[in-house]
Tab-separated table of C-alpha atoms in Angstrom:
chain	number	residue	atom	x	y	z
A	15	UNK	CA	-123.022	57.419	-17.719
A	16	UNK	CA	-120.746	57.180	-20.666
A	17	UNK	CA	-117.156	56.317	-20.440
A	18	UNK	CA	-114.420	55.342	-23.448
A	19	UNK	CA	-111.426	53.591	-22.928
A	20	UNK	CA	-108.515	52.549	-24.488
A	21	UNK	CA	-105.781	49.974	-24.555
A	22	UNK	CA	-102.256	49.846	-24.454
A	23	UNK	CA	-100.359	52.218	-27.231
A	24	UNK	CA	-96.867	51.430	-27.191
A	25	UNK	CA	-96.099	54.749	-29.527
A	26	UNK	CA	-98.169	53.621	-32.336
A	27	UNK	CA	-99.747	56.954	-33.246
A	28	UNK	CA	-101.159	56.164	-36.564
A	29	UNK	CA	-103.189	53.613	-34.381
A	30	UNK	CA	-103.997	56.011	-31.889
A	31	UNK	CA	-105.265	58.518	-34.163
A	32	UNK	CA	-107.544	56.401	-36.022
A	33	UNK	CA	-109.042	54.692	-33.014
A	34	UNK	CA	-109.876	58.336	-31.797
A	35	UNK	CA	-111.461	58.753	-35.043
A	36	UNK	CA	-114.249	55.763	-34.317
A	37	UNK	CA	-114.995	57.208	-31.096
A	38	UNK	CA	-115.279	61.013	-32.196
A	39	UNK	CA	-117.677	59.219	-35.062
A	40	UNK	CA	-119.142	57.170	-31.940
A	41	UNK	CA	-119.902	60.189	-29.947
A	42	UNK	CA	-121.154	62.326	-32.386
A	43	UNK	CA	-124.252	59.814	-32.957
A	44	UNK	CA	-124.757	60.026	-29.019
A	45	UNK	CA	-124.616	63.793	-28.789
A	46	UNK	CA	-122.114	63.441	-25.710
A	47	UNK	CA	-119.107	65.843	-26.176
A	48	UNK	CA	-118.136	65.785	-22.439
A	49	UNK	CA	-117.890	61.523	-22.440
A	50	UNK	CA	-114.108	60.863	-20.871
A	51	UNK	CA	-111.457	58.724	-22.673
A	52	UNK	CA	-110.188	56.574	-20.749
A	53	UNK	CA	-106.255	55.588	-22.063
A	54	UNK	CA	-105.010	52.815	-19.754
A	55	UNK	CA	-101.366	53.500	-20.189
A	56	UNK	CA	-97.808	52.442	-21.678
A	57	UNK	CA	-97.871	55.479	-24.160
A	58	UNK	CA	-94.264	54.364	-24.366
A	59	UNK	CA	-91.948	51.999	-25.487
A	60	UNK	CA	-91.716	49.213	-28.619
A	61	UNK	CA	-93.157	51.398	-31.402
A	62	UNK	CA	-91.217	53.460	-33.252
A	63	UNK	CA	-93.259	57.182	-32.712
A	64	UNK	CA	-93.074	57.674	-29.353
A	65	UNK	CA	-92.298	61.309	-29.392
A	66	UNK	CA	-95.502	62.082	-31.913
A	67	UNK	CA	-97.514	59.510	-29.225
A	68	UNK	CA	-96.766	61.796	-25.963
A	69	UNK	CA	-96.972	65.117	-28.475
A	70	UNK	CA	-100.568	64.526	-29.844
A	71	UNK	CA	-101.826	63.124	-26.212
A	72	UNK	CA	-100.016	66.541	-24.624
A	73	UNK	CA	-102.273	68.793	-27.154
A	74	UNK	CA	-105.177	67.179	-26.618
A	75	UNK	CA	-104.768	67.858	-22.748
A	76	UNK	CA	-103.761	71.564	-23.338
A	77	UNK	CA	-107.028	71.741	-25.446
A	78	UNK	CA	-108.921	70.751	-22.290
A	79	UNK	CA	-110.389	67.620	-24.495
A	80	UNK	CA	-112.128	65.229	-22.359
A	81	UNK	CA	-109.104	62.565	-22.043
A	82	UNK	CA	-107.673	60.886	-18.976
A	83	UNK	CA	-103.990	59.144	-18.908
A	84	UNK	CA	-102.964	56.600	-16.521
A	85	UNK	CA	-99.455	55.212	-15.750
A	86	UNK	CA	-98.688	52.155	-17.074
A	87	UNK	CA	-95.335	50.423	-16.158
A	88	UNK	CA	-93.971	51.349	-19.536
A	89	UNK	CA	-94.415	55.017	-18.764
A	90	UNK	CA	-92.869	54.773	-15.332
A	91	UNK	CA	-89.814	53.231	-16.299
A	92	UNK	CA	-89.220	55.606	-18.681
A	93	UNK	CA	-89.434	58.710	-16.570
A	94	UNK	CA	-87.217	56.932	-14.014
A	95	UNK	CA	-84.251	56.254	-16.634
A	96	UNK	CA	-84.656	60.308	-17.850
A	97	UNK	CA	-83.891	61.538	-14.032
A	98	UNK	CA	-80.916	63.166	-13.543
A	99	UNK	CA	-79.442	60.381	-12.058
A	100	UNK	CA	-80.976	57.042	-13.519
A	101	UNK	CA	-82.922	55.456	-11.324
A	102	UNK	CA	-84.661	51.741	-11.624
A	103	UNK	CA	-87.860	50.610	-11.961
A	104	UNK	CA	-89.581	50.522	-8.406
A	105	UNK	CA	-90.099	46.944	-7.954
A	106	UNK	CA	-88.785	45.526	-11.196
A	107	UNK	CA	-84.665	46.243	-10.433
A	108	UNK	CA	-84.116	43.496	-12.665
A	109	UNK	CA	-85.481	44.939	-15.933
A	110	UNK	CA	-83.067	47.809	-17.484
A	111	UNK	CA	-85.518	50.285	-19.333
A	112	UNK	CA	-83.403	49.986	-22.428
A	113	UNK	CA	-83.560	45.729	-22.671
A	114	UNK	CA	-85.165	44.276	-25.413
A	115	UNK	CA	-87.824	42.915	-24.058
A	116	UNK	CA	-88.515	46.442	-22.709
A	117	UNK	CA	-88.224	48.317	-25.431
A	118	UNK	CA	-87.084	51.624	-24.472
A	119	UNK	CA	-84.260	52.160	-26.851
A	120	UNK	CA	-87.279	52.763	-29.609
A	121	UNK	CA	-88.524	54.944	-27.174
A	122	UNK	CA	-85.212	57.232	-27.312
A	123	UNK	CA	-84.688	57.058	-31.026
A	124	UNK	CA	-88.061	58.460	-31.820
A	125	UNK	CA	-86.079	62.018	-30.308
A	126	UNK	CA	-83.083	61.225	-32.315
A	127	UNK	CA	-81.094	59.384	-29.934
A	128	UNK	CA	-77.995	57.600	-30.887
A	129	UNK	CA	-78.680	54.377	-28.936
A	130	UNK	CA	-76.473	51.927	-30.884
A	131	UNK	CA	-75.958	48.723	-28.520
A	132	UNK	CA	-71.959	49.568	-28.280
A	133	UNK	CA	-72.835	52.890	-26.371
A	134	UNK	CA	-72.142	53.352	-22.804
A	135	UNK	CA	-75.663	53.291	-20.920
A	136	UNK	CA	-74.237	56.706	-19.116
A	137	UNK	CA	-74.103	58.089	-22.995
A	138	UNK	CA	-76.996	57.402	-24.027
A	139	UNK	CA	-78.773	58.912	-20.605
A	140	UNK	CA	-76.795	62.296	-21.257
A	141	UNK	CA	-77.873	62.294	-24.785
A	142	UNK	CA	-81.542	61.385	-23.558
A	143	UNK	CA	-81.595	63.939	-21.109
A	144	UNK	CA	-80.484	66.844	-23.645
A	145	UNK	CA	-83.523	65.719	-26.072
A	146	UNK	CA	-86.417	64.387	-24.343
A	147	UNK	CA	-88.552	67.912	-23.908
A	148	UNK	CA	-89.221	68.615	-20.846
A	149	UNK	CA	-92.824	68.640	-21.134
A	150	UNK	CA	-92.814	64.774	-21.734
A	151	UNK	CA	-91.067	64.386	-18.813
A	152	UNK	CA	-93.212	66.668	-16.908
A	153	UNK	CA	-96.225	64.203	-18.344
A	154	UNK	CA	-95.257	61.193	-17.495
A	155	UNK	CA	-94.485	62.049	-14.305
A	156	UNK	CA	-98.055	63.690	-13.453
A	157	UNK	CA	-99.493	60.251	-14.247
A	158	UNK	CA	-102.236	59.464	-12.212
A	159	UNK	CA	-102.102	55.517	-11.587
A	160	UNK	CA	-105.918	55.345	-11.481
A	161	UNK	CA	-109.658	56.728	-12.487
A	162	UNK	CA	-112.754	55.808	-11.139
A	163	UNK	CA	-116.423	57.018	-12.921
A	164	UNK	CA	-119.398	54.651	-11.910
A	165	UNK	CA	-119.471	50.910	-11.732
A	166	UNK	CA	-115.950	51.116	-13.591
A	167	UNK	CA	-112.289	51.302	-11.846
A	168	UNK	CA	-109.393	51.783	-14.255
A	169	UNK	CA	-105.964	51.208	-13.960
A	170	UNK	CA	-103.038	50.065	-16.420
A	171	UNK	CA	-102.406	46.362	-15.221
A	172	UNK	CA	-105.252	45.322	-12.377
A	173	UNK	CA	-105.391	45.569	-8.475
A	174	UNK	CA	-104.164	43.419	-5.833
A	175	UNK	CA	-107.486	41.202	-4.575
A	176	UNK	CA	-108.159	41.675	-1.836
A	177	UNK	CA	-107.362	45.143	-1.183
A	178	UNK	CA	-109.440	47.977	-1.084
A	179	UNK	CA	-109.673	50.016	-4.274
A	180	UNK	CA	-109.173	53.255	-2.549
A	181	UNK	CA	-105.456	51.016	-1.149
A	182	UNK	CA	-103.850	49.842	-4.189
A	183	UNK	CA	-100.193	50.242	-4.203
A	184	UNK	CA	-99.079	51.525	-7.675
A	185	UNK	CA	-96.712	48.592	-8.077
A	186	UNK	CA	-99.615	46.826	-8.340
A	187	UNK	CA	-101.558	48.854	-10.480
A	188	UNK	CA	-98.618	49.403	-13.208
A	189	UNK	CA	-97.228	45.423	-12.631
A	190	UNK	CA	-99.786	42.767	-11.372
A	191	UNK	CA	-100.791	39.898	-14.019
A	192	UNK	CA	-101.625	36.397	-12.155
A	193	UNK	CA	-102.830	37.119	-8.538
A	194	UNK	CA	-105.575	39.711	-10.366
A	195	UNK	CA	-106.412	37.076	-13.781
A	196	UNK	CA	-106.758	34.554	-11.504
A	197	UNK	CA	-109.429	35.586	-8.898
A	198	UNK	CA	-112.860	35.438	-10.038
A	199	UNK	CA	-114.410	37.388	-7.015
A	200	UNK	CA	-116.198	40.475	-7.418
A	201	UNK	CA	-113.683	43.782	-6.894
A	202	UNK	CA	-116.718	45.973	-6.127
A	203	UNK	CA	-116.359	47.966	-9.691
A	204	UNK	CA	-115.566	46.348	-13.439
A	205	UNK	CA	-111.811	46.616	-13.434
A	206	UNK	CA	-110.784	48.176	-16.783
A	207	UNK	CA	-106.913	47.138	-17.903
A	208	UNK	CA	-104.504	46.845	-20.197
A	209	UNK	CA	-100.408	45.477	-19.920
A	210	UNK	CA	-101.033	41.916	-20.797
A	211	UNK	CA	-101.598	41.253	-24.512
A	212	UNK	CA	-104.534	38.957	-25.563
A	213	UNK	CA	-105.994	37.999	-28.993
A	214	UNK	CA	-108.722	40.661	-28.823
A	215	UNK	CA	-110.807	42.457	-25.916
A	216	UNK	CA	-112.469	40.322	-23.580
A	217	UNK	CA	-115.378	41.157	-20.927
A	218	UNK	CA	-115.040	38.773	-17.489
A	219	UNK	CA	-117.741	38.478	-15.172
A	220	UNK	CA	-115.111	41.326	-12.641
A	221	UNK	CA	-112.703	42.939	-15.401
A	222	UNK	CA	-112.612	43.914	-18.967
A	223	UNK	CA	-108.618	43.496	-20.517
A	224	UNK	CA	-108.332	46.155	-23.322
A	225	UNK	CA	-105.009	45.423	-24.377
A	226	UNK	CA	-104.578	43.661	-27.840
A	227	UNK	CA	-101.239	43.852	-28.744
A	228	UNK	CA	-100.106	47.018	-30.423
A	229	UNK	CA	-97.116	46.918	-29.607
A	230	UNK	CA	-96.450	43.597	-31.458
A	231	UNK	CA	-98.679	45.295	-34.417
A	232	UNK	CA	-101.471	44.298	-33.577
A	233	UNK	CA	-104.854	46.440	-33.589
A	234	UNK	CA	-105.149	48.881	-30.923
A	235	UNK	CA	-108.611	48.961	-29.064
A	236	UNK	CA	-110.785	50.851	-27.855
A	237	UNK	CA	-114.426	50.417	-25.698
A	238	UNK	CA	-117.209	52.528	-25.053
A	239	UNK	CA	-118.973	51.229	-20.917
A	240	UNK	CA	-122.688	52.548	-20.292
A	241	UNK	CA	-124.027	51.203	-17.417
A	242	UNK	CA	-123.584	47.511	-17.503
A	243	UNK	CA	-123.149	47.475	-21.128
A	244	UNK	CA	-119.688	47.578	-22.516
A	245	UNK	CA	-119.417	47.654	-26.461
A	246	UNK	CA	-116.502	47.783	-28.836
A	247	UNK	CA	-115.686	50.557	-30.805
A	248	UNK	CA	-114.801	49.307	-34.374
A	249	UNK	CA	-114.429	50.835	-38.010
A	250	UNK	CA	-118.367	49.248	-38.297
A	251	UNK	CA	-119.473	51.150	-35.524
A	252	UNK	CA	-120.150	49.347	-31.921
A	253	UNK	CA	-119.933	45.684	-31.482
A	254	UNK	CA	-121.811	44.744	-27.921
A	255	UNK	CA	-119.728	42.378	-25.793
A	256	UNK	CA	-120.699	39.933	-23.372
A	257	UNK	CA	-119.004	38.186	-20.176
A	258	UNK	CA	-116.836	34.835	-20.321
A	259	UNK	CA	-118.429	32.407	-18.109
């Protein structure tokens, strides 16, 4: 059973598009056109071509091509701000989509967005609301928060320990970091994430972290599982990893 994934986009398309290249190149020497990619989520948010991120990912669905989307946190805050009436993140209140350290006012000027720091939060939201297409909308929203194919569980951020798979909460799945990094037990599945930036993709003995910080421009990543094996995909072809620990 053959499964791709890949990390955390952040609207970096020319990334996306080339990382797509290594694994159409990747499953052409297989012979396996029906193989699912896996994208982990946070299509959104930081990088500057957000609108070309969610339009090429939106063909490729209407072309039936094998690819899955999950929700990451990025994702959900944006569809929450572009409701008719604003609305907060879920469980993070405290964040405003359109902070810095969020990153959503990139998000909004990839659609041509006047979001100029001296413009009332209510403008901007009108303006957003006339010029983010529907369909994108309609995407993030349909976001399923997880995706399960063999020995593998995916999800944008990690699951609660603990919990039952088939139970996570999808603050959880879109939010957790240290409860999930730090427990070393087995989860009953390889858990397959993204949301927390690392130097480059590392296999544990109970997850695999895919994100490698595209949306600080660094590379974007991208895996290939079979089985128990779990390879990158690279410009050289397939580079087999092995478990910390």
């Amino acid at each position: 059973m053959r499964t791709y994934a890949i990390g955390d986009i952040h609207g970096q398309i020319d990334l996306l598009t080339e990382v797509h290249g290594w694994i159409e190149e990747d499953r052409a020497g297989t012979g396996d056109a029906a193989a699912p990619v896996v994208h982990v989520g946070d299509f959104v948010d930081r990088g500057a071509d957000v609108r070309s991120t969610l339009d090429y990912l939106i063909a490729g669905q209407s072309r039936a091509e094998p690819w899955v989307f999950l929700k990451g946190n990025h994702d959900r805050m944006m569809w929450h701000f572009l409701q008719p009436e604003e609305l907060p993140d879920p469980l993070r209140h405290d964040l405003h989509w359109l902070i810095d350290v969020v990153g959503g006012r990139p998000s909004l000027q990839s659609y041509g967005v006047d979001v100029s720091k001296d413009r009332a939060i209510a403008d901007i939201h009108a303006e957003a609301r006339e010029k983010v297409p529907q369909a994108h909308l309609d995407f993030l929203g349909a976001l399923p928060a997880t995706y399960r194919r063999g020995g593998a569980f995916f999800c944008h951020a990690g699951i609660r320990p603990g919990v039952a798979l088939e139970d996570q909460a999808e603050d959880d799945l879109v939010w957790i970091r240290k409860e999930f990094h730090d427990d070393t037990r087995d989860h009953g599945a390889l858990i397959v994430h993204g949301h927390t930036p690392i130097d480059e993709v590392t296999l544990y003995a109970n997850r695999l972290n895919l994100d490698t910080g595209a949306a600080y421009g660094k590379p974007l990543s991208a895996v290939v599982i079979e089985g128990d094996d779990v390879f990158q995909i690279t410009t050289k072809g397939r580079v087999a990893l092995r478990a910390l620990g």
